[in-house]
């Protein structure tokens, strides 16, 4: 999913410079079970889910990762590719590193910004001819900041949450409708009230 900034919430956009050490300390103060390494592993899995949804033009695949507003933007972008009869291919996609570069916790939200160092070939293919119509097959490196948010009342669940394909409310295998509602307990789990959701994606200039 290259070349676009998905804005997410207004608060997500303001947190890119929040000091990670202080923010994580504040987060752990109300959620002692929070595990930074476990979160990064889950983010990496979510990263590949989102990229698969993008390249395969199947937005329903990424519903379990993205917050409501961001997913709607994502879906509209994919529909644009479908209507134009083209596909954005991210070939040989690999993640070199992930790191928390900003974090913040207040009475409303917990926010974490994860920087992703990745590489791939990035090009568009015409559906009918199969020809490359933008980009090329040379692999290049790039960086993105992925901002995750949740309610400050939410805590880490021992059984896992949305990024582990579990409903953070009832613990069932994560099975959502397109509104982000759990089909078992009917909780709106992608609202951010229950667990981390991806709220913003932005390109990093370097």
XYZ file of N, CA and C in Angstrom:
618
model
N 0.861 -1.170 0.000
C 0.000 0.000 0.000
C 0.897 1.220 0.000
N 1.328 1.632 -1.169
C 2.368 2.639 -1.265
C 1.819 3.923 -1.861
N 2.383 5.052 -1.402
C 2.091 6.326 -2.030
C 0.920 7.085 -1.460
N 0.215 6.542 -0.494
C -0.949 7.208 0.084
C -0.755 7.388 1.578
N -1.306 8.487 2.096
C -1.373 8.687 3.532
C -2.816 8.474 3.954
N -3.028 7.581 4.881
C -4.356 7.323 5.416
C -4.421 8.006 6.774
N -5.270 9.027 6.877
C -5.163 9.980 7.970
C -5.593 9.436 9.316
N -6.626 8.609 9.353
C -7.104 8.139 10.638
C -7.710 9.260 11.458
N -7.581 9.163 12.772
C -8.182 10.159 13.646
C -7.298 11.385 13.774
N -7.896 12.490 14.199
C -7.140 13.724 14.385
C -6.067 13.545 15.456
N -6.375 12.825 16.517
C -5.388 12.632 17.571
C -4.225 11.767 17.101
N -4.487 10.807 16.224
C -3.409 9.951 15.723
C -2.366 10.772 14.992
N -2.782 11.793 14.273
C -1.864 12.610 13.483
C -0.961 13.470 14.346
N -1.341 13.723 15.596
C -0.568 14.620 16.452
C 0.433 13.895 17.327
N 0.474 12.587 17.287
C 1.261 11.820 18.238
C 2.612 11.363 17.706
N 3.002 11.802 16.521
C 4.215 11.263 15.912
C 5.484 11.653 16.658
N 5.443 12.720 17.457
C 6.633 13.167 18.176
C 6.572 12.869 19.673
N 5.557 12.126 20.111
C 5.433 11.819 21.537
C 6.583 10.908 21.973
N 7.256 11.265 23.064
C 8.425 10.516 23.529
C 8.051 9.074 23.842
N 8.712 8.096 23.208
C 8.293 6.704 23.400
C 8.507 6.188 24.817
N 9.624 6.550 25.458
C 9.909 6.011 26.792
C 8.869 6.460 27.805
N 8.612 7.752 27.851
C 7.634 8.273 28.807
C 6.236 7.747 28.499
N 5.894 7.695 27.218
C 4.575 7.213 26.828
C 4.355 5.762 27.202
N 5.375 4.926 26.980
C 5.251 3.510 27.317
C 5.170 3.305 28.828
N 5.903 4.122 29.581
C 5.822 4.023 31.037
C 4.415 4.352 31.526
N 3.816 5.387 30.944
C 2.452 5.760 31.331
C 1.462 4.670 30.947
N 1.700 4.040 29.806
C 0.811 2.969 29.346
C 0.894 1.759 30.276
N 2.118 1.374 30.623
C 2.313 0.207 31.490
C 1.755 0.461 32.888
N 1.729 1.725 33.300
C 1.215 2.051 34.630
C -0.243 1.622 34.793
N -1.029 1.705 33.715
C -2.424 1.264 33.822
C -2.667 -0.084 33.145
N -1.629 -0.612 32.459
C -1.751 -1.920 31.804
C -0.451 -2.698 32.008
N -0.233 -3.246 33.209
C 1.027 -3.939 33.508
C 1.309 -5.135 32.598
N 0.301 -5.670 31.948
C 0.495 -6.840 31.080
C 0.981 -6.466 29.682
N 1.078 -5.176 29.389
C 1.527 -4.763 28.058
C 2.939 -5.272 27.800
N 3.153 -5.849 26.613
C 4.439 -6.424 26.221
C 4.833 -5.823 24.879
N 5.878 -5.016 24.892
C 6.300 -4.315 23.676
C 6.670 -5.284 22.557
N 7.451 -6.310 22.875
C 7.886 -7.252 21.842
C 6.706 -8.028 21.269
N 5.773 -8.408 22.127
C 4.592 -9.129 21.642
C 3.777 -8.249 20.710
N 3.656 -6.964 21.060
C 2.911 -6.053 20.190
C 3.583 -5.929 18.829
N 4.905 -5.802 18.811
C 5.611 -5.654 17.539
C 5.448 -6.900 16.667
N 5.442 -8.072 17.286
C 5.199 -9.300 16.518
C 3.802 -9.283 15.906
N 2.835 -8.813 16.672
C 1.464 -8.735 16.169
C 1.340 -7.690 15.067
N 2.055 -6.576 15.216
C 2.029 -5.533 14.189
C 2.599 -6.068 12.882
N 3.676 -6.853 12.970
C 4.253 -7.408 11.744
C 3.263 -8.326 11.034
N 2.547 -9.138 11.794
C 1.527 -9.985 11.171
C 0.441 -9.126 10.527
N 0.025 -8.090 11.239
C -0.989 -7.189 10.699
C -0.523 -6.468 9.451
N 0.768 -6.141 9.404
C 1.338 -5.472 8.234
C 1.149 -6.322 6.982
N 1.462 -7.595 7.070
C 1.328 -8.458 5.897
C -0.136 -8.706 5.536
N -1.009 -8.724 6.533
C -2.442 -8.860 6.249
C -2.937 -7.667 5.438
N -2.552 -6.468 5.859
C -2.996 -5.256 5.158
C -2.443 -5.220 3.741
N -1.173 -5.575 3.565
C -0.581 -5.536 2.229
C -1.209 -6.591 1.313
N -1.548 -7.747 1.875
C -2.239 -8.762 1.072
C -3.607 -8.248 0.626
N -4.333 -7.630 1.552
C -5.646 -7.072 1.206
C -5.517 -6.048 0.091
N -4.456 -5.250 0.151
C -4.241 -4.195 -0.848
C -3.941 -4.787 -2.221
N -2.958 -5.673 -2.285
C -2.549 -6.228 -3.574
C -3.628 -7.123 -4.180
N -4.316 -7.890 -3.333
C -5.368 -8.782 -3.833
C -6.693 -8.056 -4.030
N -6.740 -6.794 -3.626
C -7.948 -5.957 -3.752
C -9.136 -6.591 -3.021
N -8.849 -7.040 -1.808
C -9.871 -7.661 -0.967
C -9.901 -6.942 0.378
N -10.597 -5.808 0.459
C -10.552 -5.004 1.685
C -11.086 -5.711 2.917
N -11.932 -6.724 2.734
C -12.464 -7.434 3.899
C -11.359 -8.120 4.698
N -10.226 -8.441 4.042
C -9.125 -9.099 4.737
C -8.518 -8.210 5.816
N -8.513 -6.898 5.589
C -7.856 -5.974 6.515
C -8.797 -5.423 7.573
N -10.049 -5.862 7.558
C -11.017 -5.314 8.517
C -10.610 -5.597 9.948
N -9.929 -6.704 10.184
C -9.555 -7.106 11.537
C -8.345 -6.348 12.071
N -7.772 -5.469 11.265
C -6.595 -4.703 11.680
C -6.913 -3.219 11.829
N -7.744 -2.685 10.942
C -7.920 -1.244 10.808
C -9.109 -0.691 11.582
N -8.912 0.505 12.133
C -10.006 1.249 12.747
C -11.049 1.591 11.693
N -12.245 1.916 12.161
C -13.374 2.125 11.249
C -13.068 3.132 10.142
N -12.624 4.332 10.525
C -12.399 5.382 9.536
C -11.300 5.044 8.555
N -10.206 4.494 9.052
C -9.085 4.129 8.187
C -9.489 3.036 7.212
N -10.249 2.064 7.697
C -10.653 0.976 6.810
C -11.556 1.477 5.691
N -12.414 2.430 5.970
C -13.265 2.991 4.924
C -12.419 3.663 3.842
N -11.378 4.390 4.242
C -10.470 4.996 3.263
C -9.768 3.919 2.438
N -9.307 2.896 3.116
C -8.624 1.769 2.475
C -9.538 1.107 1.440
N -10.778 0.875 1.814
C -11.752 0.233 0.924
C -12.008 1.084 -0.312
N -12.152 2.397 -0.133
C -12.403 3.291 -1.266
C -11.217 3.282 -2.233
N -9.996 3.282 -1.692
C -8.809 3.234 -2.552
C -8.781 1.938 -3.366
N -9.103 0.823 -2.726
C -9.117 -0.459 -3.434
C -10.198 -0.469 -4.507
N -11.362 0.065 -4.192
C -12.435 0.140 -5.188
C -12.003 0.974 -6.386
N -11.185 2.000 -6.150
C -10.660 2.791 -7.256
C -9.806 1.959 -8.199
N -8.980 1.076 -7.632
C -8.180 0.177 -8.466
C -9.069 -0.799 -9.230
N -10.062 -1.342 -8.560
C -10.971 -2.274 -9.234
C -11.701 -1.596 -10.384
N -12.180 -0.390 -10.156
C -12.917 0.334 -11.195
C -12.021 0.736 -12.358
N -10.722 0.898 -12.076
C -9.762 1.260 -13.124
C -9.151 0.033 -13.791
N -9.542 -1.147 -13.333
C -9.050 -2.418 -13.895
C -7.529 -2.511 -13.825
N -7.009 -2.152 -12.650
C -5.574 -2.291 -12.439
C -5.322 -2.762 -11.014
N -4.101 -3.252 -10.789
C -3.733 -3.800 -9.488
C -2.359 -3.296 -9.104
N -2.212 -2.884 -7.847
C -0.911 -2.468 -7.330
C -0.214 -3.686 -6.731
N 0.907 -4.068 -7.298
C 1.648 -5.249 -6.863
C 2.821 -4.823 -5.986
N 2.942 -5.449 -4.825
C 4.094 -5.265 -3.941
C 4.847 -6.589 -3.922
N 5.803 -6.717 -4.830
C 6.495 -7.993 -5.057
C 7.718 -8.120 -4.160
N 7.957 -9.343 -3.671
C 9.098 -9.625 -2.787
C 9.059 -8.748 -1.538
N 7.876 -8.583 -0.979
C 7.704 -7.739 0.204
C 8.397 -8.364 1.414
N 9.189 -7.556 2.106
C 9.899 -8.024 3.300
C 9.972 -6.893 4.315
N 9.978 -7.264 5.584
C 10.136 -6.295 6.672
C 11.539 -6.434 7.240
N 12.276 -5.319 7.252
C 13.622 -5.336 7.805
C 13.650 -5.082 9.297
N 12.758 -4.200 9.761
C 12.750 -3.851 11.180
C 11.425 -3.187 11.525
N 11.055 -3.279 12.783
C 9.926 -2.539 13.337
C 10.376 -1.972 14.673
N 9.961 -0.722 14.943
C 10.390 -0.085 16.175
C 9.335 0.913 16.627
N 9.067 0.956 17.919
C 8.171 1.978 18.453
C 8.934 3.297 18.517
N 8.450 4.301 17.790
C 9.146 5.586 17.718
C 8.406 6.691 18.454
N 7.178 6.437 18.879
C 6.417 7.418 19.655
C 5.342 6.684 20.441
N 5.017 7.215 21.603
C 3.964 6.619 22.429
C 3.385 7.687 23.339
N 2.103 7.541 23.624
C 1.419 8.522 24.476
C 0.236 7.840 25.145
N -0.018 8.213 26.383
C -1.178 7.701 27.105
C -1.788 8.835 27.910
N -3.094 9.033 27.747
C -3.796 10.039 28.533
C -5.121 9.448 29.008
N -6.017 10.275 29.453
C -7.269 9.764 30.013
C -8.239 9.267 28.949
N -7.928 9.523 27.682
C -8.823 9.122 26.594
C -8.255 7.991 25.754
N -7.016 8.173 25.254
C -6.422 7.218 24.323
C -5.051 6.750 24.783
N -4.710 5.522 24.408
C -3.330 5.059 24.327
C -2.955 5.098 22.851
N -1.787 5.637 22.550
C -1.338 5.742 21.162
C 0.094 5.251 21.049
N 0.361 4.420 20.056
C 1.710 3.945 19.777
C 1.969 4.086 18.280
N 3.126 4.647 17.939
C 3.535 4.764 16.542
C 4.664 3.770 16.286
N 4.434 2.846 15.366
C 5.430 1.840 15.003
C 5.991 2.186 13.629
N 7.306 2.373 13.572
C 7.947 2.599 12.263
C 8.305 1.252 11.648
N 7.933 1.102 10.389
C 8.176 -0.135 9.647
C 9.213 0.142 8.565
N 10.320 -0.597 8.607
C 11.312 -0.552 7.535
C 11.036 -1.748 6.623
N 10.687 -1.489 5.391
C 10.280 -2.567 4.487
C 10.929 -2.386 3.120
N 10.799 -3.412 2.291
C 11.307 -3.347 0.919
C 10.424 -4.189 0.019
N 10.322 -3.770 -1.234
C 9.564 -4.524 -2.233
C 9.728 -3.838 -3.580
N 9.300 -4.523 -4.620
C 9.073 -3.881 -5.913
C 7.636 -3.377 -5.913
N 7.421 -2.194 -6.469
C 6.112 -1.535 -6.391
C 5.700 -1.113 -7.795
N 4.666 -1.775 -8.327
C 4.224 -1.417 -9.673
C 2.748 -1.732 -9.856
N 2.137 -1.073 -10.838
C 0.738 -1.310 -11.188
C 0.666 -2.138 -12.463
N -0.290 -3.064 -12.483
C -0.490 -3.942 -13.635
C -1.897 -3.740 -14.181
N -2.009 -3.647 -15.498
C -3.312 -3.567 -16.150
C -3.958 -4.954 -16.164
N -5.221 -5.027 -15.734
C -5.902 -6.323 -15.646
C -6.007 -7.021 -16.993
N -6.304 -6.279 -18.031
C -6.573 -6.895 -19.331
C -5.304 -7.333 -20.046
N -4.306 -6.454 -20.073
C -3.090 -6.759 -20.829
C -2.024 -7.457 -19.995
N -2.093 -7.298 -18.665
C -1.057 -7.845 -17.804
C 0.228 -7.049 -17.826
N 0.213 -5.894 -18.491
C 1.421 -5.079 -18.618
C 1.595 -4.159 -17.412
N 2.857 -3.877 -17.098
C 3.173 -2.913 -16.048
C 2.913 -1.512 -16.587
N 2.047 -0.766 -15.909
C 1.683 0.576 -16.379
C 2.201 1.676 -15.453
N 2.768 1.302 -14.327
C 3.419 2.259 -13.430
C 4.440 1.514 -12.598
N 5.586 2.161 -12.332
C 6.612 1.540 -11.517
C 7.403 0.498 -12.281
N 8.147 -0.314 -11.544
C 8.981 -1.345 -12.157
C 9.228 -2.461 -11.147
N 9.948 -3.475 -11.595
C 10.157 -4.659 -10.761
C 11.452 -4.598 -9.950
N 12.049 -3.431 -9.843
C 13.235 -3.279 -9.001
C 12.810 -3.120 -7.541
N 13.460 -3.850 -6.663
C 13.141 -3.777 -5.235
C 13.745 -2.515 -4.634
N 12.934 -1.784 -3.894
C 13.390 -0.580 -3.210
C 12.987 -0.600 -1.746
N 13.729 0.140 -0.932
C 13.435 0.218 0.494
C 12.545 1.422 0.788
N 11.729 1.316 1.832
C 10.854 2.415 2.224
C 10.475 2.271 3.690
N 9.946 3.359 4.234
C 9.542 3.375 5.635
C 8.142 3.960 5.758
N 7.388 3.428 6.697
C 6.079 3.972 7.033
C 5.914 3.997 8.542
N 5.148 4.957 9.026
C 4.739 4.983 10.424
C 3.304 4.487 10.525
N 3.103 3.466 11.333
C 1.767 2.913 11.568
C 1.350 3.288 12.982
N 0.275 4.048 13.095
C -0.198 4.528 14.386
C -1.363 3.673 14.870
N -1.174 3.085 16.042
C -2.207 2.258 16.663
C -2.780 2.993 17.869
N -4.097 2.896 18.025
C -4.755 3.525 19.161
C -5.753 2.566 19.804
N -6.031 2.837 21.059
C -7.097 2.143 21.778
C -7.580 3.060 22.893
N -8.707 2.755 23.453
C -9.186 3.484 24.620
C -8.213 3.283 25.778
N -8.008 4.324 26.569
C -7.121 4.189 27.727
C -7.714 3.274 28.794
N -8.974 2.891 28.630
C -9.600 1.941 29.554
C -9.325 0.489 29.146
N -8.826 0.286 27.928
C -8.545 -1.069 27.448
C -7.239 -1.586 28.046
N -7.146 -2.883 28.207
C -5.930 -3.508 28.719
C -5.597 -4.743 27.887
N -4.356 -5.194 28.012
C -3.893 -6.368 27.277
C -4.581 -7.623 27.810
N -5.132 -8.412 26.898
C -5.821 -9.647 27.277
C -4.853 -10.828 27.193
N -4.877 -11.681 28.212
C -3.979 -12.838 28.236
C -4.205 -13.752 27.044
N -5.446 -13.857 26.592
C -5.773 -14.743 25.469
C -5.497 -14.099 24.116
N -5.095 -12.823 24.124
C -4.844 -12.124 22.869
C -6.029 -11.277 22.462
N -5.795 -10.400 21.475
C -6.843 -9.507 21.007
C -6.936 -9.492 19.504
N -7.333 -8.357 18.951
C -7.610 -8.278 17.517
C -6.397 -8.631 16.664
N -5.203 -8.181 17.069
C -4.009 -8.464 16.282
C -3.574 -9.920 16.395
N -4.177 -10.646 17.335
C -3.939 -12.090 17.462
C -5.141 -12.898 16.986
N -6.031 -12.231 16.254
C -7.229 -12.869 15.691
C -8.161 -13.418 16.764
N -8.247 -12.704 17.892
C -9.186 -13.044 18.952
C -10.061 -11.831 19.249
N -11.319 -12.071 19.547
C -12.177 -10.970 19.972
C -11.723 -10.519 21.354
N -11.365 -9.245 21.535
C -10.904 -8.791 22.849
C -12.022 -8.675 23.871
N -13.269 -8.829 23.426
C -14.390 -8.739 24.355
C -14.825 -10.113 24.866
N -15.024 -11.070 23.931
C -15.528 -12.384 24.355
C -14.498 -13.500 24.232
N -13.362 -13.243 23.559
C -12.312 -14.243 23.440
C -12.495 -15.241 22.320
N -13.585 -15.133 21.572
C -13.832 -16.058 20.459
C -12.877 -15.767 19.301
N -12.688 -16.734 18.394
C -11.922 -16.439 17.177
C -12.516 -15.215 16.485
N -11.646 -14.326 16.022
C -12.124 -13.049 15.498
C -12.868 -13.245 14.180
N -14.155 -12.992 14.204
C -15.021 -13.118 13.030
C -15.896 -11.874 13.003
N -15.581 -10.960 12.083
C -16.223 -9.652 12.064
C -17.107 -9.478 10.850
N -18.148 -8.666 11.007
C -18.854 -8.200 9.820
C -18.134 -6.954 9.310
N -18.610 -6.370 8.224
C -17.914 -5.236 7.627
C -18.043 -3.959 8.445
N -18.866 -3.983 9.489
C -18.953 -2.854 10.413
C -17.946 -2.991 11.555
N -17.169 -4.073 11.549
C -16.201 -4.292 12.613
C -16.810 -4.831 13.885
N -17.974 -5.479 13.775
C -18.696 -6.019 14.924
C -18.468 -7.525 15.014
N -18.145 -8.007 16.221
C -17.938 -9.437 16.441
C -19.241 -10.189 16.194
N -19.178 -11.246 15.402
C -20.381 -12.009 15.084
C -20.850 -12.869 16.258
N -19.993 -13.037 17.269
C -20.373 -13.845 18.432
C -21.022 -12.994 19.523
N -20.322 -11.924 19.954
C -20.821 -11.141 21.090
C -21.425 -9.803 20.687
N -21.334 -9.457 19.390
C -21.916 -8.233 18.836
C -21.230 -6.959 19.337
N -20.024 -7.084 19.868
C -19.283 -5.901 20.315
C -18.603 -5.227 19.120
N -18.608 -3.893 19.054
C -17.930 -3.166 17.972
C -16.428 -3.100 18.231
N -15.759 -4.229 18.057
C -14.386 -4.356 18.538
C -13.384 -3.508 17.759
N -13.700 -3.079 16.546
C -12.758 -2.267 15.779
C -12.952 -0.775 16.029
N -13.726 -0.443 17.036
C -13.923 0.962 17.403
C -12.731 1.524 18.158
N -11.866 0.643 18.687
C -10.759 1.075 19.524
C -11.093 1.059 21.000
N -12.337 0.789 21.333
C -12.736 0.753 22.742
C -12.228 -0.492 23.456
N -11.879 -1.534 22.695
C -11.548 -2.826 23.292
C -10.074 -3.201 23.157
N -9.436 -2.762 22.088
C -8.069 -3.208 21.825
C -7.440 -2.278 20.794
N -6.158 -2.538 20.521
C -5.427 -1.745 19.532
C -6.044 -1.891 18.147
N -6.169 -0.767 17.457
C -6.584 -0.764 16.054
C -5.664 0.184 15.294
N -5.423 -0.124 14.049
C -4.583 0.719 13.203
C -5.374 1.948 12.793
N -4.901 3.129 13.214
C -5.651 4.364 13.005
C -5.074 5.260 11.918
N -3.788 5.065 11.572
C -3.164 5.959 10.595
C -1.946 5.272 9.987
N -1.730 5.516 8.693
C -0.520 5.087 7.989
C 0.056 6.310 7.288
N 1.341 6.573 7.497
C 1.954 7.726 6.834
C 3.342 7.367 6.331
N 3.704 7.923 5.185
C 5.021 7.710 4.614
C 6.068 8.468 5.426
N 7.269 7.912 5.513
C 8.382 8.563 6.195
C 9.375 9.024 5.142
N 9.669 10.309 5.127
C 10.673 10.848 4.213
C 12.052 10.701 4.843
N 12.985 10.198 4.065
C 14.343 10.029 4.596
C 15.355 10.158 3.478
